[in-house]
Amino acid sequence: MLTRLPVWILVGSVMLALNAGFINSVALLSFASNAVSHVTGTATILADAVVTGQSALVFHTATIVLSFIGGAVLSGIIVGNEALALGRRYGLALSIEALLLIAAWKAFHMNHMAAEWLASAACGLQNAMVATYSGSVIRTTHLTGIVSDLGAALGNLLSGRGMLKAQFALQSAIFVAFIAGAILGSLLFRRFGYDAVLVNGVWVGFVALCYVFMLARRKRELSR
């Protein structure tokens, strides 16, 4: 169980949750108005489109879901393990995510549905990149599990069974960061339009550089 929270995990989780809230906000405000950071709502729309025979909507929502899955598959190929640990190829995975978001920026400007495919693939890659740390589930692209865990933790505290403070702090930080990212995404989209997605791509590239720099610094310290 998570009893101690390394700073790099907290900071990294916050930076990625901020990114997910941002891109999901922009996607919802875009010409297609579909979520991309999770698939639950999109899958429900897909099911209704099947029932009502809306073939174009079936195609579009199905491809968003498949894009998310494709991003997760790509994460599995690159990272190879869902347990968070320093040294894994998160820098490469994040660099590819940044490129996907930059490509989405171009597609958004063209009002092409590929924009949501690319953004969804980026979120699928990010979400699958880190799944667990010290027995705790870490998800940075949606809040359902986070909110459930926070509620359960508060329930345990109120019933006198105590609380894992490090885990609660991490999940609370992810929750706040996702909401903050969504607010920022909405503000920048209303100010700069689809150029806000370029900010998204640059931000993920910055996170990738931070990880690479941290690894290099750690290697220098260990070699002394």
Coordinates of C-alpha atoms in Angstrom, one line a residue:
M1 CA 0.0 0.0 0.0
L2 CA 1.1 3.6 -0.6
T3 CA 2.4 5.0 2.7
R4 CA 5.1 7.3 1.4
L5 CA 4.8 9.5 -1.6
P6 CA 8.0 10.5 -3.6
V7 CA 7.9 14.1 -4.8
W8 CA 8.6 13.1 -8.4
I9 CA 5.5 10.9 -8.5
L10 CA 3.3 13.7 -7.1
V11 CA 4.6 16.3 -9.4
G12 CA 4.4 14.1 -12.5
S13 CA 0.9 13.0 -11.7
V14 CA -0.3 16.6 -11.3
M15 CA 1.4 17.7 -14.6
L16 CA -0.3 14.8 -16.5
A17 CA -3.7 15.3 -14.9
L18 CA -3.5 19.0 -15.8
N19 CA -2.8 18.0 -19.4
A20 CA -5.7 15.6 -19.5
G21 CA -8.2 18.0 -18.1
F22 CA -7.0 20.6 -20.6
I23 CA -7.3 18.5 -23.8
N24 CA -10.6 17.1 -22.7
S25 CA -12.0 20.5 -22.1
V26 CA -10.9 21.7 -25.6
A27 CA -12.2 18.6 -27.3
L28 CA -15.6 19.1 -25.6
L29 CA -15.7 22.7 -26.8
S30 CA -14.6 21.9 -30.3
F31 CA -16.6 21.4 -33.4
A32 CA -17.3 17.7 -32.6
S33 CA -18.0 18.1 -28.9
N34 CA -16.8 14.6 -27.8
A35 CA -14.7 13.7 -24.7
V36 CA -11.3 12.2 -25.4
S37 CA -9.7 11.6 -22.0
H38 CA -12.0 8.7 -21.2
V39 CA -14.3 6.4 -23.1
T40 CA -17.3 5.7 -20.8
G41 CA -19.5 8.5 -22.2
T42 CA -18.4 8.0 -25.7
A43 CA -19.2 4.3 -25.5
T44 CA -22.7 5.1 -24.3
I45 CA -23.2 7.5 -27.2
L46 CA -21.9 4.7 -29.5
A47 CA -24.4 2.3 -28.1
D48 CA -27.3 4.7 -28.6
A49 CA -26.1 5.4 -32.1
V50 CA -26.2 1.7 -32.9
V51 CA -29.8 1.5 -31.6
T52 CA -31.0 4.5 -33.5
G53 CA -29.1 3.6 -36.7
Q54 CA -26.9 6.7 -36.9
S55 CA -24.1 5.1 -38.9
A56 CA -22.0 8.3 -39.2
L57 CA -22.1 8.7 -35.4
V58 CA -21.4 5.0 -34.9
F59 CA -18.3 5.4 -37.0
H60 CA -17.0 8.5 -35.3
T61 CA -17.5 7.4 -31.7
A62 CA -16.2 3.9 -32.4
T63 CA -13.0 5.4 -33.9
I64 CA -12.5 7.6 -30.8
V65 CA -12.8 4.6 -28.6
L66 CA -10.5 2.5 -30.8
S67 CA -8.0 5.4 -30.9
F68 CA -7.9 5.4 -27.1
I69 CA -7.3 1.7 -27.1
G70 CA -4.6 2.2 -29.8
G71 CA -2.8 4.7 -27.6
A72 CA -2.9 2.3 -24.7
V73 CA -1.5 -0.5 -26.9
L74 CA 1.3 1.8 -27.9
S75 CA 2.1 2.5 -24.2
G76 CA 2.3 -1.2 -23.5
I77 CA 4.8 -1.6 -26.4
I78 CA 7.0 1.3 -25.2
V79 CA 6.8 1.1 -21.4
G80 CA 6.1 -2.6 -21.1
N81 CA 4.9 -2.5 -17.5
E82 CA 2.1 -0.6 -15.7
A83 CA 3.9 -0.5 -12.4
L84 CA 5.5 3.0 -12.0
A85 CA 9.3 2.9 -11.6
L86 CA 12.1 5.2 -12.5
G87 CA 14.1 4.2 -15.6
R88 CA 11.2 3.1 -17.7
R89 CA 10.8 4.7 -21.1
Y90 CA 8.3 7.4 -20.0
G91 CA 10.3 10.0 -21.8
L92 CA 9.7 8.3 -25.2
A93 CA 6.1 7.7 -24.4
L94 CA 5.5 11.3 -23.5
S95 CA 7.4 12.6 -26.5
I96 CA 5.1 10.5 -28.8
E97 CA 2.1 11.9 -26.8
A98 CA 3.3 15.4 -27.5
L99 CA 3.6 14.7 -31.2
L100 CA 0.1 13.2 -31.2
L101 CA -1.3 16.4 -29.6
I102 CA 0.6 18.6 -32.0
A103 CA -0.9 16.6 -34.9
A104 CA -4.3 17.0 -33.3
W105 CA -3.7 20.8 -33.2
K106 CA -3.3 20.8 -37.0
A107 CA -6.3 18.6 -37.5
F108 CA -8.5 20.7 -35.2
H109 CA -7.6 23.7 -37.4
M110 CA -8.9 21.8 -40.4
N111 CA -12.1 20.8 -38.6
H112 CA -11.2 17.2 -39.3
M113 CA -12.4 14.3 -37.1
A114 CA -8.9 13.0 -37.0
A115 CA -8.3 15.7 -34.3
E116 CA -10.3 13.7 -31.8
W117 CA -8.7 10.4 -32.8
L118 CA -5.3 11.8 -32.3
A119 CA -6.2 13.5 -28.9
S120 CA -7.9 10.3 -27.8
A121 CA -4.9 8.2 -28.7
A122 CA -2.7 10.6 -26.7
C123 CA -4.9 10.2 -23.7
G124 CA -5.0 6.4 -24.0
L125 CA -1.2 6.4 -24.2
Q126 CA -1.0 8.6 -21.1
N127 CA -3.6 6.7 -19.1
A128 CA -2.0 3.3 -19.7
M129 CA 1.6 4.6 -19.2
V130 CA 1.2 4.6 -15.4
A131 CA -1.4 2.4 -13.7
T132 CA 0.0 1.4 -10.3
Y133 CA 2.5 2.4 -7.7
S134 CA 3.0 0.6 -4.5
G135 CA -0.3 -1.2 -4.9
S136 CA -2.3 2.0 -5.5
V137 CA -4.0 2.7 -8.8
I138 CA -3.0 5.9 -10.5
R139 CA -5.1 7.3 -13.4
T140 CA -4.5 10.7 -14.8
T141 CA -7.0 11.1 -17.6
H142 CA -10.3 10.6 -15.8
L143 CA -11.7 11.1 -12.3
T144 CA -14.2 8.3 -11.8
G145 CA -11.9 5.9 -10.0
I146 CA -10.1 8.8 -8.2
V147 CA -13.4 10.2 -6.8
S148 CA -14.5 6.7 -5.8
D149 CA -11.3 6.1 -3.9
L150 CA -11.5 9.5 -2.2
G151 CA -15.0 8.8 -1.1
A152 CA -14.0 5.4 0.3
A153 CA -11.0 6.9 2.1
L154 CA -13.2 9.5 3.8
G155 CA -15.7 6.8 4.7
N156 CA -12.9 4.7 6.3
L157 CA -11.8 7.8 8.2
L158 CA -15.3 8.6 9.5
S159 CA -15.8 5.0 10.6
G160 CA -12.6 5.1 12.6
R161 CA -10.5 2.8 10.4
G162 CA -8.0 5.5 9.5
M163 CA -6.7 6.7 6.2
L164 CA -3.6 6.2 4.0
K165 CA -2.6 9.9 3.9
A166 CA -0.1 9.6 1.1
Q167 CA -2.6 7.9 -1.2
F168 CA -5.3 10.4 -0.3
A169 CA -2.9 13.3 -1.0
L170 CA -2.0 11.9 -4.4
Q171 CA -5.6 11.3 -5.5
S172 CA -6.7 14.7 -4.2
A173 CA -3.8 16.4 -6.1
I174 CA -4.8 14.5 -9.3
F175 CA -8.5 15.6 -8.9
V176 CA -7.6 19.2 -8.4
A177 CA -5.1 19.2 -11.2
F178 CA -7.6 17.7 -13.7
I179 CA -10.2 20.4 -12.8
A180 CA -7.6 23.1 -13.0
G181 CA -6.5 21.8 -16.4
A182 CA -10.1 21.8 -17.6
I183 CA -10.5 25.4 -16.5
L184 CA -7.3 26.5 -18.1
G185 CA -8.3 24.6 -21.3
S186 CA -11.6 26.4 -21.4
L187 CA -10.0 29.8 -20.8
L188 CA -7.3 29.4 -23.5
F189 CA -9.7 27.9 -26.0
R190 CA -12.0 30.9 -25.7
R191 CA -9.0 33.2 -26.1
F192 CA -6.9 31.4 -28.7
G193 CA -9.2 28.8 -30.3
Y194 CA -7.5 25.6 -31.4
D195 CA -4.1 27.1 -30.8
A196 CA -4.7 26.1 -27.2
V197 CA -4.0 22.5 -28.3
L198 CA -0.5 23.5 -29.3
V199 CA 0.0 24.7 -25.7
N200 CA -1.1 21.2 -24.7
G201 CA 1.5 19.5 -26.9
V202 CA 4.3 21.7 -25.8
W203 CA 3.3 21.1 -22.1
V204 CA 3.6 17.3 -22.6
G205 CA 6.9 17.8 -24.3
F206 CA 8.1 19.8 -21.3
V207 CA 7.0 17.0 -19.0
A208 CA 9.0 14.5 -21.1
L209 CA 12.1 16.7 -20.9
C210 CA 11.7 17.0 -17.1
Y211 CA 11.6 13.2 -16.8
V212 CA 14.7 12.8 -19.0
F213 CA 16.6 15.5 -17.0
M214 CA 15.6 13.8 -13.7
L215 CA 16.9 10.4 -14.9
A216 CA 20.2 11.9 -16.1
R217 CA 20.6 13.7 -12.8
R218 CA 19.9 10.5 -10.8
K219 CA 22.4 8.5 -12.9
R220 CA 25.1 11.2 -12.2
E221 CA 24.4 11.0 -8.5
L222 CA 24.5 7.2 -8.4
S223 CA 27.8 7.1 -10.4
R224 CA 29.6 9.3 -7.8

